[in-house]
C-alpha positions in Angstrom: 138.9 -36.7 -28.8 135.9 -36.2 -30.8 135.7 -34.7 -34.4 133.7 -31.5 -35.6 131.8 -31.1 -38.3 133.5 -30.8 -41.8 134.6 -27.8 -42.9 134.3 -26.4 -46.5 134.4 -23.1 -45.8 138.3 -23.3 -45.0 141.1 -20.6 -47.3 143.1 -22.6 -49.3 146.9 -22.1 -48.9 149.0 -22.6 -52.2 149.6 -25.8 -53.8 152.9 -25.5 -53.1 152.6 -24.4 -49.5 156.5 -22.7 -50.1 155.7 -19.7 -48.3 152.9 -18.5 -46.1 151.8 -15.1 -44.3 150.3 -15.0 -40.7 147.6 -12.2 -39.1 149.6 -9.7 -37.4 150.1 -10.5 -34.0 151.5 -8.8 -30.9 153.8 -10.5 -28.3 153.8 -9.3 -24.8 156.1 -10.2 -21.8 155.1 -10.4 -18.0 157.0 -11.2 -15.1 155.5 -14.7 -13.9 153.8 -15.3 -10.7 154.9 -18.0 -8.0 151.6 -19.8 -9.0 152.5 -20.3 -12.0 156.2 -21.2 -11.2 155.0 -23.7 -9.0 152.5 -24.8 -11.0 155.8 -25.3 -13.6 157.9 -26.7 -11.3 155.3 -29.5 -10.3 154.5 -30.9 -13.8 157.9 -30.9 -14.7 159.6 -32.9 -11.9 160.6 -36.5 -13.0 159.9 -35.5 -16.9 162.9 -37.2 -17.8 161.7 -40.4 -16.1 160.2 -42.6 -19.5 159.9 -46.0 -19.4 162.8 -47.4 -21.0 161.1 -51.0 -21.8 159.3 -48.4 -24.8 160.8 -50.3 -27.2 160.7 -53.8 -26.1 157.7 -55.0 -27.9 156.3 -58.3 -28.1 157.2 -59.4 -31.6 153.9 -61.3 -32.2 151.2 -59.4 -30.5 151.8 -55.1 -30.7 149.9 -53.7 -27.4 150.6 -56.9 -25.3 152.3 -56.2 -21.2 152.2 -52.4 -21.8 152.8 -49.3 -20.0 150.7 -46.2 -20.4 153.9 -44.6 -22.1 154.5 -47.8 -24.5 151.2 -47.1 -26.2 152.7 -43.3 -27.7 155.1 -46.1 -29.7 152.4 -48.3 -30.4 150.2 -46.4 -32.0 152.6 -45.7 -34.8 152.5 -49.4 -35.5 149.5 -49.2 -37.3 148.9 -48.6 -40.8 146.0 -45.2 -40.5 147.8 -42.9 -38.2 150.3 -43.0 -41.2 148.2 -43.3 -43.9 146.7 -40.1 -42.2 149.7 -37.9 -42.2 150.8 -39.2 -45.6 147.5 -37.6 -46.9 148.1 -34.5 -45.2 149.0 -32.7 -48.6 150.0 -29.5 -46.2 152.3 -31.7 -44.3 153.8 -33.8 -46.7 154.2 -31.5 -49.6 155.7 -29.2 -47.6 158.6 -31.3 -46.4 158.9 -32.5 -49.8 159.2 -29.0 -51.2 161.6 -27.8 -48.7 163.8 -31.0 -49.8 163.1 -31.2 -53.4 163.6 -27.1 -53.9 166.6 -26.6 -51.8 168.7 -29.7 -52.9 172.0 -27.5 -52.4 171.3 -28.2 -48.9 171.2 -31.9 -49.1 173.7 -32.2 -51.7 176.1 -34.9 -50.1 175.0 -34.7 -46.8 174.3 -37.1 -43.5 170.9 -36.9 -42.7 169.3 -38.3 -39.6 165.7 -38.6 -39.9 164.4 -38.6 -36.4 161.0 -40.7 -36.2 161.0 -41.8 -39.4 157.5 -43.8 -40.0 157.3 -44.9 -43.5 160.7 -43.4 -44.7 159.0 -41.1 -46.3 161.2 -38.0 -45.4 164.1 -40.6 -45.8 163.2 -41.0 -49.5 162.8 -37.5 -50.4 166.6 -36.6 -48.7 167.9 -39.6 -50.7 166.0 -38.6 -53.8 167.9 -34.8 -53.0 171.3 -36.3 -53.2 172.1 -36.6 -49.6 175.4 -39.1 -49.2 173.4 -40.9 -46.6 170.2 -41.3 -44.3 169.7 -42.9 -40.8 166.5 -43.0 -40.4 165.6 -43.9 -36.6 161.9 -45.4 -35.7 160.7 -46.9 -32.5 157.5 -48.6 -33.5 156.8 -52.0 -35.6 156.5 -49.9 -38.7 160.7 -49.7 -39.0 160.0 -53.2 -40.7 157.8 -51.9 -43.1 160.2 -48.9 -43.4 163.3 -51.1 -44.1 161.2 -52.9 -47.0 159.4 -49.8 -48.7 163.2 -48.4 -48.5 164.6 -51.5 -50.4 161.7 -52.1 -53.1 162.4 -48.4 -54.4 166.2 -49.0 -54.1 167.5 -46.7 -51.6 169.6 -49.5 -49.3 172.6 -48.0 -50.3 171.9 -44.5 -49.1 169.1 -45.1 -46.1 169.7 -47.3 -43.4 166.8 -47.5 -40.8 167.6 -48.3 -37.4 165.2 -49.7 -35.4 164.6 -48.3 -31.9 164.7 -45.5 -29.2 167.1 -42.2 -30.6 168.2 -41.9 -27.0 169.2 -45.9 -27.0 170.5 -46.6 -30.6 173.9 -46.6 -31.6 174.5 -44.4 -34.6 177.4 -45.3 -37.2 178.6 -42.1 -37.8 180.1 -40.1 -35.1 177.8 -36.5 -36.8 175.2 -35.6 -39.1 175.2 -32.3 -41.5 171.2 -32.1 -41.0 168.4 -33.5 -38.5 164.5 -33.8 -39.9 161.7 -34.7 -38.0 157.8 -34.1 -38.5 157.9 -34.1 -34.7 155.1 -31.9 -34.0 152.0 -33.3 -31.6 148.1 -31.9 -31.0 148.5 -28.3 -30.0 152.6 -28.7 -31.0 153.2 -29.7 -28.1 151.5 -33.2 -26.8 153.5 -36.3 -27.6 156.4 -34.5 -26.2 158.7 -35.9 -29.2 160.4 -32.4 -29.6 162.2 -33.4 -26.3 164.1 -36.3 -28.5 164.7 -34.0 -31.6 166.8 -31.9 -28.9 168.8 -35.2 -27.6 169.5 -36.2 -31.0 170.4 -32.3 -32.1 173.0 -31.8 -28.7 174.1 -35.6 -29.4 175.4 -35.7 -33.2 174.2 -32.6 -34.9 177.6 -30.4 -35.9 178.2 -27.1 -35.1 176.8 -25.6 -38.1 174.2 -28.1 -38.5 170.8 -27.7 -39.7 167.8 -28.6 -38.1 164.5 -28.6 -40.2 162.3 -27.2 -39.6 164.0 -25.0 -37.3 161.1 -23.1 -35.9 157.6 -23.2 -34.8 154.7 -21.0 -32.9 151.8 -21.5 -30.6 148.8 -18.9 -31.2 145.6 -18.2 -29.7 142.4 -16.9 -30.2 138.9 -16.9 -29.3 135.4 -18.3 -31.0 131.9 -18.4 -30.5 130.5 -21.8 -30.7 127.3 -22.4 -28.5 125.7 -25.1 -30.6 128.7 -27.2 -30.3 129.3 -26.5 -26.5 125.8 -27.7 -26.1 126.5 -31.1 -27.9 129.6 -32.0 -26.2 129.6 -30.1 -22.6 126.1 -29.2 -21.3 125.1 -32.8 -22.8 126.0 -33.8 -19.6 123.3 -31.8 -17.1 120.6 -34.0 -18.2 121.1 -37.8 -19.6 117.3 -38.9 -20.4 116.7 -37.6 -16.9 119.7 -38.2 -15.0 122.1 -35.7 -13.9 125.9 -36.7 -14.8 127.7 -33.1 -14.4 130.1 -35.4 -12.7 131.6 -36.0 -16.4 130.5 -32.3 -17.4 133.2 -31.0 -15.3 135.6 -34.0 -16.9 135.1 -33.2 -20.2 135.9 -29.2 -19.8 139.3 -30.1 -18.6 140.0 -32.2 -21.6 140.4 -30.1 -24.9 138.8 -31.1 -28.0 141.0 -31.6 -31.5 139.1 -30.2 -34.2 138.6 -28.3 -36.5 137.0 -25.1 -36.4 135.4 -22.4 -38.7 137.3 -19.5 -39.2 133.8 -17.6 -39.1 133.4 -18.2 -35.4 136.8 -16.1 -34.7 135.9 -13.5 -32.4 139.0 -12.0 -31.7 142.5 -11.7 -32.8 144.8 -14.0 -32.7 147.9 -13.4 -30.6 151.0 -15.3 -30.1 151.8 -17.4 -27.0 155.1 -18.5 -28.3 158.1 -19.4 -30.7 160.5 -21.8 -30.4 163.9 -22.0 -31.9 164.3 -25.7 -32.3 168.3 -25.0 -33.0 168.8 -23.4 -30.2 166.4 -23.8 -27.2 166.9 -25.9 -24.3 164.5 -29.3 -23.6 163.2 -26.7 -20.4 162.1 -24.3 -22.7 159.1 -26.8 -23.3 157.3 -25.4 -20.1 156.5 -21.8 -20.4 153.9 -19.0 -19.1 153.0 -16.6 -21.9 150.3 -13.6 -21.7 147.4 -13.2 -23.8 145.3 -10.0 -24.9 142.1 -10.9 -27.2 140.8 -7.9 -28.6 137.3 -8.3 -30.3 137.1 -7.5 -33.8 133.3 -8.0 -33.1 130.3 -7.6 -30.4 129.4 -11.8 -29.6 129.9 -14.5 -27.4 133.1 -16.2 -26.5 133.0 -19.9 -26.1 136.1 -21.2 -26.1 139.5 -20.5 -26.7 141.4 -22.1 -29.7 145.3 -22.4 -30.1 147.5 -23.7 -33.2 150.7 -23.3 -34.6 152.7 -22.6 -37.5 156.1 -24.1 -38.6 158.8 -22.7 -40.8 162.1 -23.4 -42.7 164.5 -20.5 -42.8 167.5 -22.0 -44.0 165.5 -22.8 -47.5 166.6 -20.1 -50.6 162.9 -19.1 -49.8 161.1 -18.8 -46.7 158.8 -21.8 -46.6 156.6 -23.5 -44.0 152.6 -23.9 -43.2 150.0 -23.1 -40.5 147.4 -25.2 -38.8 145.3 -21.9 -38.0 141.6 -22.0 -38.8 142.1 -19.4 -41.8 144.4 -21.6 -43.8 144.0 -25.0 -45.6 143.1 -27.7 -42.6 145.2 -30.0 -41.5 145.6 -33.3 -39.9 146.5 -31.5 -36.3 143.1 -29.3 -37.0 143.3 -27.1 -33.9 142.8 -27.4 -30.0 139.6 -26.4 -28.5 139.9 -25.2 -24.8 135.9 -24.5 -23.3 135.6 -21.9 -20.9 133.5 -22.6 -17.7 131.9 -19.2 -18.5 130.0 -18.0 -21.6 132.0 -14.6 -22.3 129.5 -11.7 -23.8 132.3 -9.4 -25.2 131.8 -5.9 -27.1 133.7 -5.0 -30.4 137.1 -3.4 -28.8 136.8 -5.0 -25.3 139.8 -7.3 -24.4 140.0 -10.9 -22.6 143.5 -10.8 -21.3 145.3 -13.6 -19.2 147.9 -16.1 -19.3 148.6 -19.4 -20.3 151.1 -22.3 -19.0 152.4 -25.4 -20.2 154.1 -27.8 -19.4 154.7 -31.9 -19.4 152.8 -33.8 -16.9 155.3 -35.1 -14.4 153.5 -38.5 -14.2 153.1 -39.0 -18.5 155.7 -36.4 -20.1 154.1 -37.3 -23.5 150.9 -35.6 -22.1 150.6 -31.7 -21.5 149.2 -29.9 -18.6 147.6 -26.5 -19.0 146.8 -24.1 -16.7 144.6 -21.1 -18.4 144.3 -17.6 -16.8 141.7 -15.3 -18.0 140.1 -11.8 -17.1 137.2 -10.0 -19.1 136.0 -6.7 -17.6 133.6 -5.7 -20.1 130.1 -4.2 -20.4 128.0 -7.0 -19.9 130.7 -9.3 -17.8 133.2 -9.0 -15.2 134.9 -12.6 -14.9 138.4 -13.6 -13.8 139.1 -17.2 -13.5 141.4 -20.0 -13.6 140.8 -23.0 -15.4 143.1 -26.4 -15.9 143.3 -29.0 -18.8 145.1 -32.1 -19.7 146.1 -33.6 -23.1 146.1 -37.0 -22.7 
């Protein structure tokens, strides 16, 4: 997935990123349609069928005899992706603040870190006081994990156990808290909430916390002809050739990136929140209505969706966002380009629906199916559009 232009003109959150604030937003409910249950129902039959050789990695050369699914694992074998998140000042300051400023909930606890990278979380929990840390990792960088652990002298409060959550054998029958930095491209893609829940239903106790225990998916709209010219109608003419054929490829695949807050158009409106202490594995797939009101007279482009996470068991409400208005991230945002150029007036409303869920075939990927009507001065569209994350 390509990359945008930098962006300077990006709001900085706070340093500390303990607390943040969010656009007021409206959430609607609508009865769904049998399209849109079917359309559910399809992507999400055989989404429990992984590939349970995931894990079975050839010792001396990473990316040898695999599956499509086996590469999700492998890429966390390799040094940047991590190098990447641990850069993420949002990201990583954030879990470190939530740790480091709410030690009482730590205090002499069992911690299971679920995909645990570098350790990273590990450390701060230990650092916290927690009586002990399991900290769980698929790919080949558990090795480097269980050395970085040792050389700052944790071994006696993190053990890192090498391999699937839903295979490994834990030595403790519970755990007081589960973390995870678990969230994909557009929250969602990766799919690793769906472990976060096994290992919450499978040792978590009943008063247990999960952090963080909540996230949202929002959506608004942007202008952003130049770009849509570069990456989409690129394709109509190829030094003479006509290749729409990839054209019509490329608008099903959304674009990770980061966008200017000055192309929002409309507001921003939330699709949905998930209780990760409560919700089902299921609750993953969802149809949620949109309105999009414009805040100005322009042209609509493309639709854009992020999220936002929080921590509500901290003393203080803490958490970040991955919106375009707050300090960017390594998620960025997800770019969804409409088939039609939208000319909206200031007041005039884009309404629809979107749903998500798992692709049946890949249940790391994520399916989309985007509903949208504008009835406006200067255009009457309705349409349905589909994307895949993959």
């Amino acid at each position: 997935m390509a990359r945008r232009r930098n962006n300077n003109n990006q709001s900085s959150s706070s340093n500390n990123n303990e607390s943040f604030s969010h656009p007021q937003v409206t959430k609607l409910s609508i009865d769904d349609e049998e399209e849109e249950e079917e359309f559910v129902e399809e992507m999400t039959t055989e989404s429990s069928n992984l590939d349970h050789s995931m894990c079975e990695a050839d010792e001396t050369l990473i990316g040898s005899d695999k599956t499509s699914a086996d590469y999700y694992f492998d890429s966390y074998s390799h040094f940047g992706i991590h190098e990447e998140m641990l850069k993420d000042a949002v990201r990583t300051k954030t879990y470190q603040n939530v740790i480091y400023k709410n030690t009482f909930l730590f205090k002499d606890k069992i911690v299971l870190d679920v995909g645990a990278g570098t350790g990273i979380l590990s450390l701060f929990c230990a650092k916290a006081g927690a009586k002990h840390v399991y900290a769980v990792e698929c790919s080949q960088m558990a090795d480097m994990a269980k050395e970085i652990v040792e050389t700052n002298g944790f071994s006696n409060v993190i053990t890192v156990l090498k391999g699937k959550v839903e295979e490994i054998v834990l030595p403790v029958p519970k755990v007081d808290i589960i973390i995870s930095e678990w969230m994909g491209y557009f929250l969602l893609f990766e799919n690793m909430l769906d472990t976060v829940l096994y290992a919450r239903n499978k040792w978590l106790i009943n008063d247990g916390i999960v952090l963080p225990d909540k996230a949202s998916l929002y959506l608004t709209a942007i202008e952003d002809a130049e770009y849509k010219e570069d990456k989409i109608e690129f394709w109509n003419n190829v030094y003479g050739f006509d290749m729409k054929c990839i054209k019509k490829q490329s608008m099903m695949e959304p674009l990770v990136d980061t966008v200017d807050q000055n192309q929002i158009v409309t507001n921003c409106q939330l699709l949905k929140t998930m209780d990760i202490s409560k919700m089902s594995s299921g609750d993953v797939s969802f149809t949620a209505p949109f309105k999009l009101v414009a805040e100005r007279s322009d042209y609509i482009h493309a639709l854009v969706a992020y999220f936002d996470v929080s921590f509500t068991k901290c003393h203080k409400l803490m958490g970040f966002s991955t919106g375009p208005r707050s300090r960017a991230t390594h998620w960025k945002q997800t770019v969804l380009y409409l088939e039609d150029v939208l000319t909206i007036c200031e007041g005039e409303a884009v309404v629809g629906s979107m749903t998500v869920a798992p692709n049946k075939k890949n249940p790391r990927d994520v399916d989309i199916m985007l509903k949208y009507e504008l009835n406006g001065q200067h255009s009457q569209i309705k349409r349905t559009q589909h994307y895949k994350m993959r």
